[in-house]
């Protein structure tokens, strides 16, 4: 086992499949069945062998695995773009080149390899933020090579609406997140101080979580429609049964449980000796809460906030079903038209956004004073 | 734990499934004029059973695979995969269920299969995470004692470690089951049979009575199943 470790050997399987299965599919039009294209067919055998060599070098056991894996991932993505342009050259105007099973499997293998190499280095929080920024920069460069990949063609066809939906998506996720923090933290503090309230509040919040998202979004149409019809000024403020308002309220309701639970857990974890010492120093209850208890509970509360933000970014896609917009619009349109590229156009940014939110939040939590990464 | 609220809920659900006509006055205000109050394109009972079958069909294999993987990465043979598996479980949860579902459709087509696969993948994470946590939380003294009595590794696993880890693993299964009950409703967007069908029909025909009956049925199922799991793990502890 000098040249290979178990991980490299296991990941070699999907990578081999990545070479053996079609790398891309060429379709005569947007929804037709694809004609399979293999990597050597697209680039010729010498180039394909070169690619395989880099991949094998990254799989081998060596101190260079991290840079090699990073290079391989970026290279794999670039290959799809270059290959798509090459295939599109001799194809009719309406033809689409979309990623094939081989591309996806190879990408998964290489990304897992990269993730493992990164995890073993245990990067510090600032380094993680820098890595995220570097990833975004590399992706932006790679996507410039993708003008002939079907997903980007879908994007080019609806550039303006893509960014409008992106804004709505972020507004839905961040707005409900902010509201849940503003309401949830005081609620957590309150029920931690009055144990009588604890069980009923938690029961209600847990029950809300069990209502499936599409139903909760739908059920809020009724009360918000009533508000719009009966409260003066509500309709002018954009509150209505359909659109952003019910989606924001639904996301807010789902977000409350993790925030309240973690606020209570964080406050409970404050050592009694510390609270006693603060009392002994003559701090008033409010000062104790703000200067002693809350700072100590902050990491746990922020963990709850992270869970909520990541969850809301994902759930906001459902908002599209009730006309709230967001990336879900493309997902559901794509499902309706059986256009996989359109589904990807909605799903990939959502995943990227949730991923980035998780990295940033985790790094911030680790950067808090008194925390060791 | 008080049991009667769960029993009342169960009775109400069964009454609704077997005699939906009794609940018409309750739901009628939500339905538009002249529209049906109770979902009539398929029986609610059979949709509920289909929904449960979908969740069970994904959760049983997910539990088996996740527990096996969790045990594997804690053994010497699988240690090489521990750091990676932690990263994957951490970031796997950033994949929204809709995205998982939508991304499996191009591969598997419409119908039950993409939903089953999405529920399976989504169910792996909580169970795997809890299996890892359960095995890390085993008291070292007990494991040592088992080793001292001359048990083989296999005997230690089946007779000592797994029984001790089971309650925490069950908590993971409970979390995953509740999530997949709700996620399975989204499966109806890709034509999987289940209670989501009722909700989607309500959303598209603006019939909130449908949305309410589908949503509340799923919520009640989730609460009852969570109670059942809590009862089971309390008995095991």
Coordinates of C-alpha atoms in Angstrom, one line a residue:
Chain A
X1 CA 0.0 0.0 0.0
X2 CA 2.9 2.4 -0.7
X3 CA 1.3 4.2 -3.6
X4 CA -2.3 4.1 -2.6
X5 CA -4.5 4.4 0.4
X6 CA -8.0 3.0 1.0
X7 CA -9.7 6.2 0.2
X8 CA -7.9 6.7 -3.1
X9 CA -8.7 3.1 -4.1
X10 CA -12.4 3.4 -3.3
X11 CA -12.7 6.8 -5.1
X12 CA -10.9 5.3 -8.1
X13 CA -14.2 3.3 -8.8
X14 CA -16.4 6.3 -9.6
X15 CA -13.6 8.0 -11.3
X16 CA -13.1 5.0 -13.6
X17 CA -16.8 5.0 -14.2
X18 CA -16.4 8.7 -15.0
X19 CA -14.1 7.8 -17.9
X20 CA -16.1 4.8 -19.0
X21 CA -19.6 6.4 -19.1
X22 CA -20.6 9.2 -21.5
X23 CA -18.9 12.5 -20.5
X24 CA -21.5 14.7 -22.2
X25 CA -24.7 14.3 -24.1
X26 CA -25.5 16.1 -27.4
X27 CA -29.1 16.7 -28.0
X28 CA -30.7 18.0 -31.2
X29 CA -32.9 20.3 -29.2
X30 CA -33.7 21.3 -25.6
X31 CA -35.8 18.3 -24.6
X32 CA -34.8 15.6 -27.0
X33 CA -32.9 12.5 -25.9
X34 CA -29.2 13.0 -25.8
X35 CA -26.6 11.2 -28.0
X36 CA -23.8 10.0 -25.8
X37 CA -20.3 11.4 -26.2
X38 CA -17.2 9.9 -24.5
X39 CA -14.2 11.9 -23.3
X40 CA -11.7 10.4 -25.9
X41 CA -14.2 11.0 -28.7
X42 CA -14.4 14.6 -27.8
X43 CA -10.8 15.4 -27.2
X44 CA -8.9 12.5 -28.8
X45 CA -7.0 9.8 -27.0
X46 CA -3.8 11.7 -26.1
X47 CA -5.7 14.5 -24.4
X48 CA -7.9 12.0 -22.6
X49 CA -4.8 10.1 -21.4
X50 CA -3.4 13.3 -20.0
X51 CA -6.6 14.0 -18.0
X52 CA -6.5 10.5 -16.7
X53 CA -2.9 10.9 -15.6
X54 CA -3.7 14.0 -13.5
X55 CA -6.7 12.2 -11.9
X56 CA -4.5 9.2 -11.0
X57 CA -1.8 11.4 -9.6
X58 CA -4.5 13.0 -7.3
X59 CA -5.7 9.6 -6.3
X60 CA -2.2 8.3 -5.3
X61 CA -1.0 8.7 -1.8
X62 CA 1.2 11.8 -1.7
X63 CA 1.6 15.1 0.2
X64 CA 0.5 16.8 -3.1
X65 CA -3.0 15.4 -3.0
X66 CA -4.6 18.7 -2.0
X67 CA -3.2 20.8 -4.8
X68 CA -3.6 18.0 -7.3
X69 CA -7.2 17.3 -6.3
X70 CA -8.0 21.1 -6.6
X71 CA -6.4 21.2 -10.0
X72 CA -8.3 18.1 -11.1
X73 CA -11.7 19.5 -10.0
X74 CA -11.1 22.8 -11.8
X75 CA -9.7 20.9 -14.8
X76 CA -12.7 18.6 -14.9
X77 CA -15.1 21.5 -14.9
X78 CA -13.1 23.3 -17.6
X79 CA -13.1 20.2 -19.7
X80 CA -16.9 20.1 -19.8
X81 CA -16.9 23.7 -21.1
X82 CA -14.2 23.1 -23.7
X83 CA -15.8 19.8 -24.8
X84 CA -19.2 21.5 -25.1
X85 CA -17.8 24.2 -27.4
X86 CA -16.1 21.5 -29.5
X87 CA -19.3 19.5 -29.9
X88 CA -21.4 22.6 -30.5
X89 CA -19.1 23.6 -33.4
X90 CA -20.3 20.9 -35.8
X91 CA -23.9 20.7 -34.4
X92 CA -27.1 22.5 -35.6
X93 CA -28.0 25.8 -34.0
X94 CA -30.6 24.4 -31.6
X95 CA -28.4 21.5 -30.3
X96 CA -27.6 21.4 -26.6
X97 CA -24.6 19.9 -24.9
X98 CA -25.4 18.8 -21.3
X99 CA -23.2 17.0 -18.8
X100 CA -23.4 13.2 -18.9
X101 CA -23.3 10.6 -16.2
X102 CA -19.6 10.2 -16.6
X103 CA -19.0 13.9 -15.9
X104 CA -21.1 13.8 -12.7
X105 CA -19.5 10.6 -11.3
X106 CA -16.0 11.9 -12.0
X107 CA -16.9 15.2 -10.5
X108 CA -18.2 13.5 -7.3
X109 CA -15.1 11.4 -7.0
X110 CA -12.7 14.4 -7.4
X111 CA -14.7 16.7 -5.1
X112 CA -14.8 14.0 -2.4
X113 CA -11.0 13.6 -2.8
X114 CA -10.6 17.3 -2.4
X115 CA -13.0 17.5 0.6
X116 CA -11.0 14.7 2.3
X117 CA -7.7 16.4 1.7
X118 CA -9.0 19.7 3.0
X119 CA -10.6 18.1 6.1
X120 CA -7.4 16.4 7.1
X121 CA -5.6 19.8 7.1
X122 CA -8.2 21.2 9.5
X123 CA -8.0 24.8 8.1
X124 CA -8.4 27.7 10.5
X125 CA -11.6 29.8 10.2
X126 CA -9.9 32.6 8.3
X127 CA -8.3 30.1 5.9
X128 CA -11.8 28.5 5.3
X129 CA -13.2 31.9 4.3
X130 CA -10.3 32.5 2.0
X131 CA -10.8 29.1 0.4
X132 CA -14.4 29.9 -0.1
X133 CA -13.5 33.2 -1.8
X134 CA -10.9 31.3 -3.9
X135 CA -13.5 28.7 -4.9
X136 CA -15.9 31.4 -6.0
X137 CA -13.2 33.1 -8.1
X138 CA -12.2 29.8 -9.8
X139 CA -15.8 29.0 -10.5
X140 CA -16.4 32.4 -12.0
X141 CA -13.4 31.8 -14.3
X142 CA -14.4 28.2 -15.2
X143 CA -18.0 29.3 -16.0
X144 CA -16.6 31.6 -18.7
X145 CA -15.6 28.5 -20.5
X146 CA -19.1 27.1 -20.3
X147 CA -21.1 29.3 -22.8
X148 CA -22.0 26.1 -24.8
X149 CA -23.1 24.0 -21.8
X150 CA -26.8 23.7 -21.7
X151 CA -27.3 25.1 -18.2
X152 CA -25.6 28.3 -19.1
X153 CA -27.7 28.5 -22.3
X154 CA -30.8 28.3 -20.1
X155 CA -29.2 31.1 -18.0
X156 CA -28.4 33.2 -21.1
X157 CA -32.0 32.9 -22.2
X158 CA -33.3 34.3 -19.0
X159 CA -30.5 36.4 -17.5
X160 CA -32.7 39.2 -16.2
X161 CA -35.2 36.9 -14.5
X162 CA -32.4 34.8 -13.1
X163 CA -31.0 37.7 -11.1
X164 CA -34.5 38.9 -10.1
X165 CA -35.3 35.4 -8.8
X166 CA -31.9 35.3 -7.1
X167 CA -32.8 38.6 -5.3
X168 CA -36.2 37.3 -4.2
X169 CA -34.6 34.0 -3.0
X170 CA -32.1 35.9 -0.9
X171 CA -34.7 38.3 0.4
X172 CA -37.0 35.4 1.4
X173 CA -34.2 33.4 3.2
X174 CA -32.6 36.4 4.9
X175 CA -35.8 38.3 5.7
X176 CA -37.4 35.3 7.4
X177 CA -34.0 34.5 9.1
X178 CA -33.7 38.0 10.5
X179 CA -37.3 38.0 11.8
X180 CA -36.8 34.6 13.4
X181 CA -33.7 35.7 15.2
X182 CA -35.3 39.0 16.4
X183 CA -38.4 37.1 17.7
X184 CA -36.8 33.7 18.6
X185 CA -34.0 34.9 20.9
X186 CA -36.2 36.9 23.2
X187 CA -38.8 34.1 23.2
X188 CA -36.0 31.6 24.2
X189 CA -34.9 33.9 27.0
X190 CA -38.4 34.3 28.2
X191 CA -39.2 30.6 28.4
X192 CA -35.9 29.9 30.0
X193 CA -36.9 32.2 32.8
X194 CA -40.5 31.0 33.2
X195 CA -40.3 27.2 33.1
X196 CA -44.1 27.1 33.1
X197 CA -44.1 28.4 29.5
X198 CA -41.4 26.0 28.3
X199 CA -43.4 22.9 27.4
X200 CA -46.4 24.6 25.7
X201 CA -44.2 26.9 23.5
X202 CA -42.0 24.0 22.5
X203 CA -45.0 21.8 21.7
X204 CA -46.5 24.4 19.4
X205 CA -43.1 25.0 17.7
X206 CA -42.5 21.3 17.2
X207 CA -46.0 20.8 15.9
X208 CA -45.4 23.5 13.3
X209 CA -42.3 21.6 12.1
X210 CA -44.4 18.5 11.3
X211 CA -46.7 20.3 8.9
X212 CA -45.2 19.7 5.4
X213 CA -43.8 22.8 3.8
X214 CA -46.0 22.8 0.8
X215 CA -49.1 22.6 3.0
X216 CA -48.0 25.3 5.4
X217 CA -47.2 27.7 2.5
X218 CA -50.7 27.0 1.1
X219 CA -52.5 27.3 4.4
X220 CA -51.1 30.8 5.0
X221 CA -52.8 32.0 1.9
X222 CA -56.1 32.2 3.8
X223 CA -55.2 34.3 6.9
X224 CA -52.9 36.6 4.8
X225 CA -55.6 37.0 2.2
X226 CA -58.0 38.0 4.9
X227 CA -55.4 40.5 6.3
X228 CA -55.0 42.0 2.8
X229 CA -58.7 42.4 2.4
X230 CA -59.5 43.8 5.8
X231 CA -56.5 45.6 7.2
X232 CA -56.1 49.1 5.6
X233 CA -52.7 49.6 4.0
X234 CA -51.8 45.9 4.2
X235 CA -52.2 45.4 0.5
X236 CA -50.2 48.5 -0.3
X237 CA -47.4 47.1 1.9
X238 CA -47.3 44.0 -0.3
X239 CA -49.2 41.7 2.0
X240 CA -51.5 39.3 0.2
X241 CA -52.5 35.7 0.1
X242 CA -50.2 34.9 -2.8
X243 CA -46.6 35.9 -3.2
X244 CA -43.8 36.8 -0.8
X245 CA -45.9 37.3 2.3
X246 CA -47.1 33.8 3.0
X247 CA -43.7 32.4 2.1
X248 CA -41.9 34.7 4.5
X249 CA -44.3 33.9 7.3
X250 CA -44.0 30.1 6.7
X251 CA -40.2 30.3 6.6
X252 CA -40.3 32.4 9.8
X253 CA -42.5 29.8 11.5
X254 CA -40.2 26.9 10.6
X255 CA -37.1 28.9 11.7
X256 CA -38.4 29.6 15.2
X257 CA -37.8 26.1 16.7
X258 CA -34.1 25.8 16.1
X259 CA -33.5 29.4 17.3
X260 CA -35.6 29.0 20.5
X261 CA -34.2 25.5 21.3
X262 CA -30.6 26.7 20.9
X263 CA -31.2 29.9 22.9
X264 CA -32.6 27.9 25.8
X265 CA -29.8 25.3 25.5
X266 CA -27.1 28.0 25.3
X267 CA -28.4 29.8 28.4
X268 CA -28.8 26.5 30.3
X269 CA -25.2 25.7 29.6
X270 CA -23.9 28.8 31.4
X271 CA -22.2 27.4 34.5
X272 CA -24.2 28.3 37.7
X273 CA -20.9 29.4 39.3
X274 CA -20.4 32.1 36.7
X275 CA -24.0 33.4 37.1
X276 CA -23.5 33.4 40.9
X277 CA -20.2 35.3 40.6
X278 CA -22.0 37.9 38.4
X279 CA -24.7 38.2 41.0
X280 CA -22.1 38.5 43.7
X281 CA -20.5 41.4 41.8
X282 CA -23.8 43.2 42.1
X283 CA -24.8 43.1 38.4
X284 CA -28.5 43.8 37.9
X285 CA -30.4 40.9 36.2
X286 CA -30.5 42.8 32.8
X287 CA -26.7 43.5 33.0
X288 CA -26.1 39.8 33.9
X289 CA -28.1 38.7 30.9
X290 CA -26.4 41.1 28.5
X291 CA -22.8 41.0 29.8
X292 CA -22.5 37.4 31.1
X293 CA -25.1 35.0 30.1
X294 CA -25.6 36.0 26.4
X295 CA -21.9 36.2 25.5
X296 CA -21.5 32.7 26.9
X297 CA -24.5 31.3 25.1
X298 CA -23.7 33.1 21.8
X299 CA -21.9 30.2 20.1
X300 CA -24.8 27.8 20.7
X301 CA -27.4 30.4 19.6
X302 CA -25.4 31.1 16.4
X303 CA -25.3 27.4 15.7
X304 CA -29.1 27.5 15.8
X305 CA -29.0 30.6 13.5
X306 CA -26.8 28.7 11.1
X307 CA -29.1 25.7 10.9
X308 CA -32.0 28.1 10.2
X309 CA -30.3 30.1 7.5
X310 CA -29.2 27.0 5.6
X311 CA -32.6 25.4 6.0
X312 CA -34.4 28.6 4.9
X313 CA -32.3 28.9 1.8
X314 CA -33.4 25.4 0.8
X315 CA -37.0 25.8 1.8
X316 CA -37.4 29.1 0.0
X317 CA -37.5 27.0 -3.3
X318 CA -40.9 25.8 -2.2
X319 CA -42.1 29.4 -2.2
X320 CA -42.3 29.2 -6.0
X321 CA -45.3 27.0 -5.7
X322 CA -47.4 29.8 -4.2
X323 CA -46.0 32.6 -6.4
X324 CA -43.3 33.8 -4.1
X325 CA -40.5 33.5 -6.7
X326 CA -37.0 32.5 -6.0
X327 CA -34.8 29.8 -7.5
X328 CA -37.7 27.3 -7.1
X329 CA -39.4 29.0 -10.0
X330 CA -36.8 27.4 -12.4
X331 CA -36.9 24.1 -10.6
X332 CA -40.6 23.7 -10.9
X333 CA -40.7 25.1 -14.4
X334 CA -38.0 22.6 -15.3
X335 CA -40.0 19.8 -13.7
X336 CA -43.1 20.9 -15.6
X337 CA -41.4 21.1 -19.0
X338 CA -39.2 18.0 -18.3
X339 CA -36.2 20.2 -19.0
X340 CA -33.3 19.0 -16.8
X341 CA -31.1 22.0 -17.6
X342 CA -33.7 24.4 -16.2
X343 CA -34.0 22.3 -13.1
X344 CA -30.2 22.5 -12.7
X345 CA -30.4 26.3 -13.2
X346 CA -32.6 26.5 -10.1
X347 CA -31.1 23.8 -8.0
X348 CA -27.4 24.4 -8.4
X349 CA -27.5 28.1 -7.2
X350 CA -29.6 27.1 -4.2
X351 CA -27.2 24.4 -3.2
X352 CA -24.2 26.8 -3.7
X353 CA -25.9 29.5 -1.6
X354 CA -26.7 27.1 1.2
X355 CA -23.1 25.7 1.1
X356 CA -21.6 29.2 1.2
X357 CA -23.9 30.2 4.1
X358 CA -22.8 27.2 6.1
X359 CA -19.0 27.8 5.5
X360 CA -19.3 31.5 6.4
X361 CA -21.4 30.9 9.5
X362 CA -19.2 28.1 10.8
X363 CA -16.1 30.2 10.3
X364 CA -17.7 33.1 12.1
X365 CA -18.8 30.9 15.1
X366 CA -15.2 29.6 15.3
X367 CA -13.9 33.2 15.2
X368 CA -15.8 34.2 18.3
X369 CA -13.5 35.1 21.2
X370 CA -12.8 32.3 23.5
X371 CA -13.4 29.6 20.8
X372 CA -10.7 27.3 19.6
X373 CA -11.0 26.3 16.0
Chain B
X1 CA -45.2 10.6 29.2
X2 CA -48.9 11.1 28.8
X3 CA -50.3 8.8 26.2
X4 CA -53.8 9.9 25.8
X5 CA -53.2 12.9 23.5
X6 CA -51.5 10.6 21.0
X7 CA -54.4 8.1 21.3
X8 CA -57.0 10.8 20.7
X9 CA -55.0 12.0 17.7
X10 CA -54.8 8.5 16.4
X11 CA -58.6 8.0 16.8
X12 CA -59.3 11.3 15.1
X13 CA -57.1 10.3 12.2
X14 CA -58.7 6.9 11.8
X15 CA -62.1 8.4 12.0
X16 CA -61.2 10.9 9.2
X17 CA -59.7 8.2 7.0
X18 CA -62.6 5.8 7.4
X19 CA -65.5 8.3 7.5
X20 CA -64.3 11.5 5.9
X21 CA -68.0 12.6 5.5
X22 CA -68.1 13.3 9.2
X23 CA -65.6 16.1 8.8
X24 CA -67.2 17.9 5.9
X25 CA -68.8 20.7 8.1
X26 CA -65.3 21.4 9.6
X27 CA -63.6 21.7 6.2
X28 CA -66.4 23.2 4.1
X29 CA -65.6 26.8 5.0
X30 CA -62.1 26.3 3.4
X31 CA -63.4 25.0 0.1
X32 CA -64.6 27.3 -2.7
X33 CA -68.4 27.4 -3.5
X34 CA -69.5 24.2 -5.2
X35 CA -66.1 22.5 -5.1
X36 CA -65.7 19.1 -3.4
X37 CA -64.7 19.4 0.3
X38 CA -63.0 16.0 0.6
X39 CA -60.4 14.9 -2.0
X40 CA -62.2 12.7 -4.4
X41 CA -59.7 11.6 -7.1
X42 CA -58.4 8.8 -4.9
X43 CA -59.2 7.4 -1.5
X44 CA -57.5 9.2 1.4
X45 CA -56.8 5.9 3.2
X46 CA -55.0 4.4 0.2
X47 CA -53.0 7.7 -0.3
X48 CA -52.0 7.6 3.3
X49 CA -50.9 4.0 3.1
X50 CA -49.0 4.8 -0.1
X51 CA -47.3 7.8 1.7
X52 CA -46.3 5.6 4.6
X53 CA -45.1 2.9 2.2
X54 CA -42.9 5.4 0.4
X55 CA -41.4 6.6 3.6
X56 CA -40.8 3.1 4.9
X57 CA -39.4 2.0 1.6
X58 CA -36.8 4.7 1.8
X59 CA -36.2 4.7 5.6
X60 CA -35.6 0.9 6.1
X61 CA -32.7 0.7 3.6
X62 CA -31.4 4.1 4.7
X63 CA -31.3 3.0 8.3
X64 CA -29.5 -0.3 7.5
X65 CA -27.0 1.4 5.2
X66 CA -26.3 4.3 7.5
X67 CA -25.8 2.1 10.6
X68 CA -23.5 -0.2 8.7
X69 CA -21.5 2.7 7.4
X70 CA -21.4 4.3 10.8
X71 CA -20.0 1.1 12.3
X72 CA -17.6 0.6 9.4
X73 CA -15.9 4.0 9.8
X74 CA -15.3 3.4 13.5
X75 CA -13.4 0.1 12.8
X76 CA -9.8 0.0 11.8
X77 CA -10.7 -1.1 8.3
X78 CA -12.8 2.0 7.7
X79 CA -10.9 4.7 9.7
X80 CA -9.5 6.2 6.5
X81 CA -13.0 7.3 5.6
X82 CA -13.9 9.0 8.9
X83 CA -12.8 12.6 8.2
X84 CA -14.5 12.5 4.8
X85 CA -17.7 11.0 6.2
X86 CA -17.9 13.8 8.7
X87 CA -17.5 16.4 6.0
X88 CA -20.1 14.7 3.8
X89 CA -22.7 14.5 6.6
X90 CA -22.0 18.1 7.6
X91 CA -22.5 19.4 4.1
X92 CA -25.0 16.9 2.9
X93 CA -27.6 18.7 5.0
X94 CA -27.1 21.9 3.0
X95 CA -28.6 20.1 0.0
X96 CA -32.2 21.2 0.1
X97 CA -34.7 18.3 -0.3
X98 CA -36.3 19.9 -3.3
X99 CA -32.9 20.1 -5.0
X100 CA -32.2 16.4 -4.2
X101 CA -35.6 15.5 -5.7
X102 CA -35.3 17.7 -8.7
X103 CA -31.8 16.5 -9.5
X104 CA -32.8 12.8 -9.4
X105 CA -35.6 13.3 -11.9
X106 CA -33.4 13.8 -14.9
X107 CA -31.7 10.5 -14.0
X108 CA -34.7 8.4 -13.0
X109 CA -37.6 10.0 -14.7
X110 CA -40.9 10.9 -13.1
X111 CA -42.8 8.8 -10.6
X112 CA -42.0 6.9 -7.4
X113 CA -38.3 6.1 -7.9
X114 CA -36.8 9.6 -7.8
X115 CA -38.8 10.3 -4.6
X116 CA -37.6 7.0 -3.1
X117 CA -34.0 7.8 -3.9
X118 CA -34.2 11.4 -2.6
X119 CA -35.8 10.2 0.7
X120 CA -33.2 7.4 1.0
X121 CA -30.3 9.8 0.5
X122 CA -31.8 12.4 2.8
X123 CA -32.5 9.7 5.5
X124 CA -28.9 8.5 5.5
X125 CA -27.5 11.6 7.1
X126 CA -29.3 11.9 10.5
X127 CA -29.0 8.1 11.1
X128 CA -25.3 8.1 10.2
X129 CA -24.6 11.1 12.4
X130 CA -26.4 9.6 15.4
X131 CA -24.7 6.2 14.9
X132 CA -21.3 7.9 15.0
X133 CA -22.3 9.9 18.1
X134 CA -23.7 6.8 19.8
X135 CA -20.6 4.8 19.2
X136 CA -18.4 7.6 20.4
X137 CA -20.5 8.0 23.6
X138 CA -20.1 4.3 24.6
X139 CA -18.6 4.2 28.1
X140 CA -15.0 3.0 27.6
X141 CA -15.2 0.9 30.9
X142 CA -18.0 -1.2 29.4
X143 CA -16.2 -1.8 26.1
X144 CA -13.1 -2.7 28.1
X145 CA -15.0 -5.0 30.3
X146 CA -16.4 -6.8 27.3
X147 CA -13.0 -7.1 25.8
X148 CA -11.7 -8.4 29.2
X149 CA -14.3 -11.2 29.3
X150 CA -12.8 -12.5 26.0
X151 CA -15.6 -11.6 23.7
X152 CA -14.7 -11.5 20.0
X153 CA -15.1 -8.1 18.2
X154 CA -18.2 -9.4 16.5
X155 CA -19.7 -10.5 19.8
X156 CA -18.8 -7.2 21.4
X157 CA -20.6 -5.4 18.5
X158 CA -23.8 -7.4 18.6
X159 CA -24.1 -8.1 22.3
X160 CA -22.7 -5.0 23.9
X161 CA -22.1 -2.0 21.7
X162 CA -25.2 -2.1 19.4
X163 CA -27.7 -2.6 22.2
X164 CA -26.1 0.4 24.1
X165 CA -26.0 2.6 21.0
X166 CA -29.6 1.7 19.9
X167 CA -31.6 4.4 21.7
X168 CA -29.5 7.2 20.2
X169 CA -29.6 5.5 16.7
X170 CA -33.4 5.4 17.1
X171 CA -33.4 9.1 17.8
X172 CA -31.7 9.6 14.4
X173 CA -34.2 7.3 12.7
X174 CA -37.0 9.3 14.3
X175 CA -35.6 12.6 13.0
X176 CA -35.1 11.2 9.6
X177 CA -38.6 9.7 9.4
X178 CA -40.3 12.9 10.4
X179 CA -38.3 14.8 7.8
X180 CA -39.0 12.3 5.1
X181 CA -42.8 12.3 5.9
X182 CA -42.8 15.9 5.0
X183 CA -40.4 15.7 2.1
X184 CA -42.4 12.9 0.6
X185 CA -45.2 15.4 0.0
X186 CA -42.9 17.3 -2.4
X187 CA -42.5 14.0 -4.3
X188 CA -46.0 14.5 -5.6
X189 CA -44.6 17.3 -7.8
X190 CA -42.8 14.5 -9.7
X191 CA -45.9 12.3 -9.6
X192 CA -45.1 10.0 -6.7
X193 CA -48.3 8.7 -5.1
X194 CA -48.9 10.0 -1.6
X195 CA -50.6 12.7 0.4
X196 CA -48.7 15.4 -1.4
X197 CA -51.1 14.8 -4.3
X198 CA -54.0 16.1 -2.2
X199 CA -52.0 19.3 -1.2
X200 CA -50.8 20.0 -4.7
X201 CA -54.4 19.5 -6.1
X202 CA -55.5 22.0 -3.5
X203 CA -52.9 24.5 -4.4
X204 CA -53.6 24.3 -8.2
X205 CA -57.4 24.4 -7.8
X206 CA -57.3 27.0 -5.0
X207 CA -59.1 24.6 -2.7
X208 CA -57.7 25.1 0.7
X209 CA -59.8 22.3 2.2
X210 CA -57.6 19.9 0.2
X211 CA -54.4 21.7 1.4
X212 CA -55.6 21.5 5.0
X213 CA -56.6 17.8 4.9
X214 CA -53.4 16.7 3.2
X215 CA -51.2 18.9 5.4
X216 CA -52.9 18.0 8.7
X217 CA -52.8 14.3 7.9
X218 CA -49.1 14.4 7.2
X219 CA -48.5 16.4 10.4
X220 CA -50.6 13.9 12.5
X221 CA -48.7 11.0 11.0
X222 CA -45.4 12.7 11.9
X223 CA -46.5 13.4 15.4
X224 CA -47.7 9.8 15.9
X225 CA -44.6 8.2 14.5
X226 CA -42.3 10.5 16.5
X227 CA -44.3 9.5 19.6
X228 CA -44.0 5.8 18.7
X229 CA -40.2 6.1 18.3
X230 CA -39.9 8.1 21.6
X231 CA -41.8 5.3 23.3
X232 CA -39.6 2.7 21.8
X233 CA -36.3 4.3 22.7
X234 CA -37.6 5.1 26.2
X235 CA -38.4 1.4 26.6
X236 CA -34.9 0.4 25.4
X237 CA -33.0 2.8 27.7

